[in-house]
Amino acid sequence: MSKFDVIVLGSGPGGYVTAIRASQLGFKTAIVEKESLGGVCLNWGCIPTKALLKSAQVFEYLKHAEDYGLSAKDVDYDFGAVVKRSRGVAEGMSKGIQFLMKKNKIEVLNGYGKVQPGKKVLVKGEHGDTAEYSADHIIIATGARSRELPSLPQDGKKVIGYREAMSLEKQPKKMIVVGSGAIGIEFAYFYNSLGTEVTVVEYLPNIVPVEDEDVSKQLERSFKKAGVKIKTSAEVTKVDTSGDGVKATVKTSKGEEVLEADIVLSAVGIKTNIENIGLEDVGIAVDRDKILVNDYYQTNIPGYYAIGDVTPGQALAHVASAEGILCVEKIAGMHVEALDYGNIPGCTYCIPEVASVGLTEKQAKEQGYDIKIGKFPFSASGKAKASGNADGFVKVIFDAKYGEWLGCHMIGVGVTDMIAEAVVARKLETTGHEILKAVHPHPTMSEAVMEAVAAAYDEVIHI
Ligand SMILES: Cc1cc2nc3c(=O)[nH]c(=O)nc-3n(C[C@H](O)[C@H](O)[C@H](O)COP(=O)(O)OP(=O)(O)OC[C@H]3O[C@@H](n4cnc5c(N)ncnc54)[C@H](O)[C@@H]3O)c2cc1C
């Protein structure tokens, strides 16, 4: 039986990053993976969706070439080629992880892994062959899959999850997207841009419901302007797939209606991959679909750890990676600080993009803060105007008493690349006045952050 210092189960952005950091720290490391290296993020999540969204965005620009004094005649698209490009980008990224594993001398064990008592991992290969490995530290990073609602069982053809949604052979004419979190909204934008008639059904009163209400409302306006139909405080109670298409019964406060479509995309969250991976055999504690861990990702059983989507933090790639790094650094005896889950940025990559970190206005008020709010619209930004992307704004929330930057909320083109400023500033406990004294380059979209902060302190220049 081969013995390692660290075995990581699952090679998503949690697992592969953990393995690389473990190897950097001098641990003899192996990683177990049953599919392609890179997990959901590289193969079926973050990266292929961004490739699809880029095609949609370029198409939008071409359609509106005249706005820039240009002409682009007979602008068209090939749905198959758009999907093929996205799959190609994902494949390339996965190959990149193969290279990184080799470079860092990490042994890749292909197959289905199960943790076993006595700090062992059983790996079953594609052809049923099994091998047992042992390690001083076993890190579970098996991730998650699309969650199925009893009222919305997925058949992979007419009622689909995100994997099918990014690899359809034929573009649907009509699509219902159930759920308006980041995944649902990104697909709604993508398909609507290519001409599919899209209806978004959201159970809660606002789309992108975790975001600040002002952002949700602005996105709803932009989406409606682009032709997406939106039903909030609405629930799909049943689907009928017996005919040519799908009939979805949608319940709202006004009653029930039946919507017809070719395809229903269920984007109602995720279900963790914690079944049949040996947790019960080892006695690892689980609560409501998540593996229980402490601040250093140790489970209740010494020598077994869990990171990423299988644990209770936000289900995001950057969270999974940060947890994995922290976990192995702690194993290596380094002094580590627990992750601040209140300072994790969240992004949605539709157009306009949405990005945020920290408390929303509602949360800040509920938590009893006396707050100062500043808002700066991109319509007053020279760079946004010059780029033809003047929709959206930056909104900042400060604690009026001590000047703590409580939250930052943005909607507009490119804001997912701008939110890091607020993350760093909050990490360094920067006050609003320090942001104002940090000169921002002109003309950039990032000036809107400085101006929003200035607005909070009644010092705004350009509005
Ligand atoms: C459509 C979509 C878009 C997304 N976009 C973003 C985004 O833009 N930004 C962002 O931060 N997050 C995004 N996410 C979320 C992000 O993909 C996840 O948070 C992230 O992949 C979680 O990483 P992980 O390492 O915990 O698990 P995963 O990426 O799920 O990886 C787990 C790996 O473990 C393997 N595995 C599972 N069980 C076993 C087993 N028993 N044996 C061997 N291998 C096993 C799986 O095959 C998989 O490769 C998106 C998700 C989706 C679905």
XYZ file of C-alpha atoms and ligand atoms in Angstrom:
516
model
C 0.000 0.000 0.000
C 1.395 3.422 -0.980
C 1.760 5.891 1.852
C 1.486 9.671 1.499
C 1.656 12.605 3.879
C -1.492 14.132 2.370
C -4.211 12.640 0.173
C -6.796 15.030 -1.262
C -10.121 13.601 -2.425
C -11.427 15.662 -5.364
C -9.532 17.993 -7.728
C -11.738 21.105 -7.917
C -10.382 24.563 -7.008
C -10.473 23.335 -3.429
C -8.652 20.052 -3.999
C -6.018 20.911 -6.601
C -4.993 24.147 -4.882
C -4.719 22.276 -1.562
C -2.544 19.625 -3.187
C -0.210 22.231 -4.726
C 0.178 24.102 -1.421
C 0.752 20.793 0.403
C 3.475 19.884 -2.045
C 5.065 23.350 -1.713
C 5.177 22.757 2.047
C 7.139 19.554 1.511
C 4.363 16.988 1.906
C 4.305 13.869 -0.260
C 0.880 14.421 -1.832
C -1.662 12.507 -3.899
C -4.992 13.643 -5.353
C -7.922 11.367 -6.229
C -10.269 12.336 -9.063
C -13.046 10.399 -10.778
C -13.547 12.819 -13.696
C -11.409 15.508 -15.362
C -8.990 17.465 -13.193
C -10.277 20.887 -12.133
C -13.678 19.961 -10.683
C -16.906 21.816 -11.361
C -15.177 25.193 -11.556
C -12.915 24.472 -14.500
C -15.024 21.874 -16.287
C -18.667 22.769 -15.581
C -18.784 26.025 -13.652
C -16.824 29.269 -13.419
C -14.709 28.950 -16.555
C -16.960 27.440 -19.267
C -19.807 29.786 -18.265
C -17.510 32.797 -18.584
C -16.510 31.586 -22.055
C -20.200 31.398 -23.052
C -20.867 34.812 -21.543
C -17.941 36.318 -23.465
C -19.429 35.063 -26.748
C -22.777 36.610 -25.783
C -21.101 39.891 -24.851
C -19.087 40.103 -28.099
C -22.298 39.363 -30.017
C -24.067 42.190 -28.163
C -21.239 44.592 -29.036
C -21.367 43.576 -32.694
C -25.136 44.053 -32.798
C -24.655 47.553 -31.407
C -21.601 48.437 -33.530
C -23.386 51.547 -34.802
C -23.408 52.999 -31.285
C -19.616 53.222 -31.686
C -19.690 54.657 -35.188
C -18.896 51.279 -36.719
C -20.791 48.969 -38.970
C -20.900 45.203 -38.714
C -23.114 43.669 -41.367
C -24.941 40.326 -41.176
C -23.906 39.733 -37.593
C -24.810 36.176 -36.727
C -23.728 33.312 -34.503
C -23.327 29.547 -34.594
C -24.686 28.096 -31.353
C -22.687 24.874 -31.768
C -19.467 26.840 -32.262
C -20.166 28.974 -29.186
C -20.631 25.846 -27.050
C -17.584 24.202 -28.671
C -15.416 27.203 -27.801
C -16.545 27.022 -24.178
C -15.851 23.279 -23.963
C -12.426 23.874 -25.531
C -11.557 26.518 -22.949
C -12.607 24.123 -20.141
C -10.555 21.285 -21.643
C -7.503 23.529 -21.919
C -7.825 24.602 -18.295
C -8.111 20.972 -17.154
C -4.927 20.135 -19.106
C -3.281 23.040 -17.310
C -4.063 21.362 -13.980
C -2.471 18.113 -15.258
C 0.668 20.154 -15.923
C 0.533 21.753 -12.458
C 0.167 18.333 -10.801
C 3.241 17.072 -12.642
C 5.230 20.232 -11.940
C 4.467 19.941 -8.215
C 5.163 16.164 -8.147
C 1.633 15.351 -7.017
C 0.502 11.812 -7.742
C -2.863 11.770 -9.538
C -4.949 8.710 -8.649
C -7.715 8.359 -11.233
C -10.872 6.776 -9.874
C -13.623 6.975 -7.298
C -12.263 7.517 -3.805
C -13.730 6.541 -0.444
C -12.267 7.438 2.923
C -11.711 4.490 5.250
C -10.952 4.128 8.970
C -7.234 4.065 9.860
C -6.493 7.084 7.614
C -6.884 5.143 4.400
C -8.449 5.922 1.045
C -9.839 3.236 -1.237
C -9.722 4.124 -4.928
C -11.827 2.249 -7.459
C -10.621 2.642 -11.039
C -12.701 2.917 -14.194
C -12.505 -0.849 -14.795
C -13.446 -1.856 -11.252
C -9.857 -2.366 -10.051
C -9.285 -1.132 -6.485
C -6.229 0.083 -4.611
C -5.784 1.263 -1.044
C -3.602 4.194 0.002
C -2.829 5.662 3.393
C -1.879 9.150 4.548
C -1.275 11.080 7.751
C -3.816 13.643 6.577
C -6.853 13.053 4.365
C -8.611 16.123 2.966
C -12.119 15.719 1.538
C -12.931 18.142 -1.296
C -15.600 16.261 -3.240
C -17.685 19.366 -4.036
C -21.285 19.458 -5.114
C -23.747 18.977 -7.955
C -26.995 20.589 -9.122
C -29.720 20.362 -6.475
C -32.980 18.726 -7.523
C -36.324 19.862 -6.145
C -39.067 17.214 -5.782
C -41.353 19.479 -7.852
C -38.685 19.810 -10.534
C -37.034 16.434 -11.198
C -34.274 16.748 -13.808
C -34.441 14.401 -16.804
C -31.385 15.989 -18.449
C -33.384 16.778 -21.616
C -36.369 19.015 -20.933
C -35.700 19.765 -17.286
C -31.987 20.306 -17.006
C -29.232 21.355 -14.620
C -26.199 23.522 -15.280
C -24.107 20.819 -16.978
C -26.665 20.298 -19.722
C -27.330 24.055 -19.942
C -23.751 24.693 -21.036
C -23.524 21.834 -23.494
C -26.876 21.762 -25.333
C -26.700 20.644 -28.960
C -29.564 22.887 -30.012
C -30.488 26.325 -28.769
C -33.952 26.344 -27.169
C -36.474 28.849 -28.532
C -38.073 29.287 -25.133
C -36.523 28.651 -21.749
C -37.688 28.953 -18.162
C -34.915 29.514 -15.639
C -35.943 28.562 -12.110
C -33.816 30.382 -9.549
C -32.138 33.769 -9.946
C -28.888 33.258 -8.060
C -25.622 33.776 -9.975
C -25.943 30.544 -11.993
C -29.549 31.108 -13.110
C -28.942 34.755 -13.953
C -25.792 34.051 -15.980
C -27.598 31.463 -18.118
C -30.639 33.768 -18.464
C -28.354 36.510 -19.802
C -26.506 34.131 -22.136
C -29.579 32.567 -23.733
C -31.490 35.856 -23.945
C -28.542 37.492 -25.721
C -28.651 34.785 -28.380
C -32.386 35.250 -28.915
C -33.960 32.573 -26.706
C -37.169 33.790 -25.072
C -36.251 33.577 -21.376
C -38.478 33.724 -18.295
C -36.825 33.786 -14.871
C -38.889 32.469 -11.957
C -37.661 33.461 -8.489
C -39.218 32.323 -5.219
C -38.039 35.393 -3.275
C -39.228 38.993 -3.883
C -35.994 40.044 -5.687
C -33.687 38.530 -8.293
C -30.076 37.935 -7.158
C -31.637 37.806 -3.687
C -28.378 37.815 -1.703
C -27.464 41.217 -3.151
C -28.326 44.699 -1.879
C -31.907 45.554 -2.894
C -30.806 48.547 -5.021
C -28.604 46.210 -7.076
C -31.391 43.639 -7.493
C -33.793 46.328 -8.696
C -31.257 47.789 -11.145
C -30.477 44.340 -12.572
C -34.183 43.592 -12.914
C -34.608 46.840 -14.896
C -31.643 46.007 -17.156
C -32.840 42.450 -17.752
C -36.406 43.542 -18.507
C -35.068 46.169 -20.928
C -33.104 43.397 -22.662
C -36.298 41.365 -23.007
C -36.004 38.833 -20.159
C -39.327 38.149 -18.452
C -39.064 38.062 -14.676
C -41.461 36.592 -12.166
C -40.548 37.171 -8.535
C -42.312 35.828 -5.417
C -43.184 32.972 -7.746
C -42.770 29.227 -7.507
C -42.757 26.414 -10.055
C -45.012 23.852 -8.397
C -44.978 21.200 -11.136
C -43.754 20.463 -14.624
C -45.396 18.395 -17.316
C -42.938 16.979 -19.861
C -45.361 14.623 -21.595
C -45.855 16.772 -24.728
C -43.376 18.280 -27.208
C -42.069 20.850 -24.758
C -42.516 21.512 -21.043
C -45.506 22.997 -19.255
C -44.515 24.579 -15.955
C -47.124 25.546 -13.404
C -46.091 28.798 -11.744
C -47.746 29.918 -8.531
C -47.764 33.571 -7.473
C -49.876 35.598 -5.030
C -52.202 36.282 -7.975
C -52.857 32.587 -8.570
C -51.506 29.922 -10.904
C -50.476 30.094 -14.542
C -48.995 27.567 -16.915
C -45.902 28.632 -18.870
C -44.729 26.707 -21.904
C -41.117 26.308 -22.955
C -38.730 23.930 -24.743
C -36.537 23.627 -21.688
C -36.663 24.378 -17.977
C -33.309 25.069 -16.332
C -33.342 24.272 -12.633
C -30.831 26.586 -10.938
C -32.006 26.288 -7.362
C -28.699 25.644 -5.652
C -26.400 22.729 -5.010
C -26.345 19.351 -3.273
C -23.028 18.276 -1.748
C -21.257 15.085 -2.821
C -21.121 13.450 0.596
C -22.888 10.171 -0.137
C -20.887 6.944 -0.647
C -17.521 8.473 0.162
C -17.053 6.539 3.410
C -18.042 9.256 5.904
C -20.218 6.843 7.901
C -17.468 4.162 7.977
C -15.060 6.669 9.517
C -17.684 8.388 11.711
C -17.262 11.869 10.222
C -20.022 14.207 11.443
C -22.351 15.854 8.950
C -25.078 18.427 9.488
C -27.720 19.341 6.912
C -25.802 18.214 3.845
C -22.441 19.676 4.949
C -19.381 18.123 6.609
C -18.804 19.765 9.995
C -15.371 21.358 10.440
C -13.644 23.774 12.818
C -11.766 26.964 11.840
C -8.916 24.843 10.446
C -11.165 22.455 8.501
C -10.536 19.523 10.870
C -13.516 17.170 11.085
C -14.496 15.466 14.358
C -12.119 12.577 13.468
C -8.377 13.387 13.805
C -6.477 13.181 10.514
C -9.573 13.848 8.359
C -10.341 17.325 7.014
C -12.916 18.836 4.641
C -12.830 21.985 2.504
C -14.776 23.660 -0.306
C -18.407 23.162 -1.281
C -18.809 20.149 1.066
C -18.370 22.467 4.075
C -20.686 25.226 5.373
C -18.915 28.358 3.920
C -20.048 30.131 0.727
C -20.012 27.715 -2.223
C -17.492 29.624 -4.330
C -14.246 28.629 -6.002
C -12.123 31.261 -4.255
C -13.518 30.174 -0.886
C -12.675 26.513 -1.607
C -9.092 27.430 -2.553
C -8.580 29.711 0.462
C -9.909 27.024 2.820
C -7.592 24.391 1.347
C -4.496 26.576 1.660
C -5.354 27.451 5.251
C -6.024 23.790 6.076
C -2.615 22.508 4.885
C -0.731 25.480 6.315
C -2.217 24.616 9.710
C -1.217 20.958 9.220
C 2.324 22.194 8.465
C 2.368 23.980 11.823
C 2.223 27.494 10.405
C 0.510 30.293 12.293
C -2.751 30.829 10.392
C -5.650 33.189 10.891
C -9.178 31.803 10.478
C -10.896 32.874 7.267
C -13.194 35.898 7.545
C -16.375 34.719 5.835
C -17.774 38.237 6.169
C -15.188 39.510 3.705
C -15.751 37.137 0.794
C -16.606 38.810 -2.513
C -19.443 37.438 -4.619
C -19.782 38.059 -8.354
C -22.340 37.477 -11.109
C -20.992 37.783 -14.630
C -24.035 38.769 -16.661
C -24.082 42.222 -18.291
C -24.258 44.421 -16.312
C -22.030 42.501 -13.898
C -22.778 42.399 -10.189
C -20.154 42.320 -7.438
C -20.375 42.786 -3.710
C -18.681 42.247 -0.387
C -19.816 42.732 3.201
C -23.187 43.833 4.521
C -26.128 45.016 2.438
C -27.924 48.177 3.564
C -30.722 46.043 5.039
C -28.291 43.793 6.941
C -26.335 46.778 8.287
C -29.553 48.345 9.603
C -30.765 45.030 11.051
C -27.446 44.699 12.883
C -28.048 48.090 14.498
C -25.361 50.112 12.730
C -25.785 53.833 12.293
C -24.717 54.029 8.651
C -23.441 56.442 6.024
C -24.233 55.529 2.425
C -22.548 56.803 -0.718
C -23.620 56.031 -4.256
C -21.995 56.967 -7.543
C -23.685 56.229 -10.882
C -21.586 55.157 -13.856
C -23.575 57.683 -15.905
C -21.323 60.293 -14.252
C -18.094 58.410 -15.030
C -16.047 59.560 -18.006
C -14.619 56.093 -18.645
C -18.059 54.465 -18.504
C -19.466 57.062 -20.919
C -16.526 56.685 -23.317
C -16.955 52.910 -23.235
C -20.690 53.099 -23.844
C -21.319 51.267 -20.574
C -22.951 53.875 -18.359
C -25.523 51.583 -16.679
C -25.133 50.842 -12.986
C -23.480 52.282 -9.903
C -21.197 51.725 -6.932
C -22.789 51.846 -3.482
C -20.742 51.905 -0.299
C -21.890 51.574 3.296
C -19.858 52.857 6.241
C -20.400 52.704 9.976
C -21.046 56.358 10.901
C -19.426 56.019 14.338
C -16.041 54.406 13.651
C -15.799 54.690 9.870
C -15.630 50.919 9.270
C -16.343 49.999 5.639
C -19.308 47.670 6.157
C -20.273 46.852 2.593
C -19.668 47.582 -1.066
C -22.142 46.819 -3.862
C -21.569 47.344 -7.552
C -23.451 46.818 -10.757
C -21.978 47.669 -14.136
C -19.568 46.523 -16.812
C -16.291 45.245 -15.348
C -17.254 45.541 -11.680
C -16.244 41.947 -10.926
C -12.657 43.102 -11.434
C -13.187 46.176 -9.234
C -14.557 44.569 -6.073
C -11.097 43.395 -4.931
C -10.326 46.999 -3.901
C -13.078 46.889 -1.277
C -11.979 43.404 -0.135
C -8.391 44.521 0.425
C -9.419 47.802 2.045
C -11.760 46.003 4.450
C -9.074 43.401 5.251
C -6.691 46.248 6.124
C -9.458 47.995 8.101
C -9.128 51.063 5.906
C -11.440 54.005 6.614
C -13.328 56.008 4.017
C -10.967 58.970 4.294
C -7.970 56.744 3.579
C -9.694 55.577 0.384
C -10.220 59.223 -0.584
C -6.538 59.959 -0.064
C -5.519 56.978 -2.211
C -5.421 58.555 -5.670
C -7.290 56.490 -8.259
C -6.257 56.541 -11.946
C -8.283 58.587 -14.413
C -10.195 57.693 -16.470
C -11.157 54.331 -15.006
C -14.303 52.625 -13.796
C -12.528 52.270 -10.428
C -12.788 56.019 -9.855
C -16.459 55.311 -9.144
C -15.397 53.554 -5.919
C -13.504 56.627 -4.749
C -16.429 58.880 -5.753
C -18.978 56.644 -3.982
C -16.859 56.826 -0.825
C -16.639 60.610 -1.271
C -20.430 60.708 -1.609
C -20.759 58.937 1.736
C -18.733 61.763 3.317
C -20.459 64.588 1.352
C -17.278 65.241 -0.629
C -18.307 63.869 -4.021
C -16.966 65.864 -6.976
C -18.696 64.657 -10.136
C -22.372 64.557 -9.140
C -22.516 26.932 -13.489
C -21.637 27.322 -12.351
C -20.935 28.503 -12.400
C -20.116 28.860 -11.338
N -19.437 30.032 -11.412
C -18.636 30.396 -10.382
C -17.892 31.580 -10.439
O -17.960 32.321 -11.410
N -17.095 31.894 -9.392
C -17.005 31.093 -8.287
O -16.278 31.429 -7.352
N -17.694 29.951 -8.210
C -18.506 29.587 -9.235
N -19.186 28.414 -9.159
C -19.027 27.584 -7.951
C -17.715 26.797 -8.014
O -17.668 26.056 -9.206
C -17.627 25.874 -6.809
O -17.791 26.623 -5.629
C -16.273 25.187 -6.770
O -16.053 24.409 -7.925
C -16.163 24.300 -5.527
O -14.912 23.703 -5.515
P -14.636 22.319 -4.759
O -13.193 22.062 -4.956
O -15.185 22.381 -3.403
O -15.507 21.235 -5.525
P -15.722 20.867 -7.053
O -15.240 21.905 -7.970
O -17.135 20.443 -7.143
O -14.769 19.610 -7.265
C -15.004 18.403 -6.646
C -14.291 17.330 -7.420
O -14.337 16.124 -6.676
C -14.562 15.043 -7.549
N -15.140 13.956 -6.768
C -16.326 13.950 -6.101
N -16.485 12.795 -5.436
C -15.373 12.052 -5.693
C -14.941 10.778 -5.280
N -15.679 10.032 -4.455
N -13.770 10.329 -5.755
C -13.005 11.079 -6.577
N -13.364 12.305 -6.989
C -14.524 12.790 -6.538
C -15.504 15.617 -8.593
O -15.469 14.842 -9.782
C -14.936 17.008 -8.762
O -13.955 17.033 -9.770
C -20.003 28.020 -10.214
C -20.700 26.810 -10.176
C -21.497 26.464 -11.230
C -22.226 25.168 -11.166
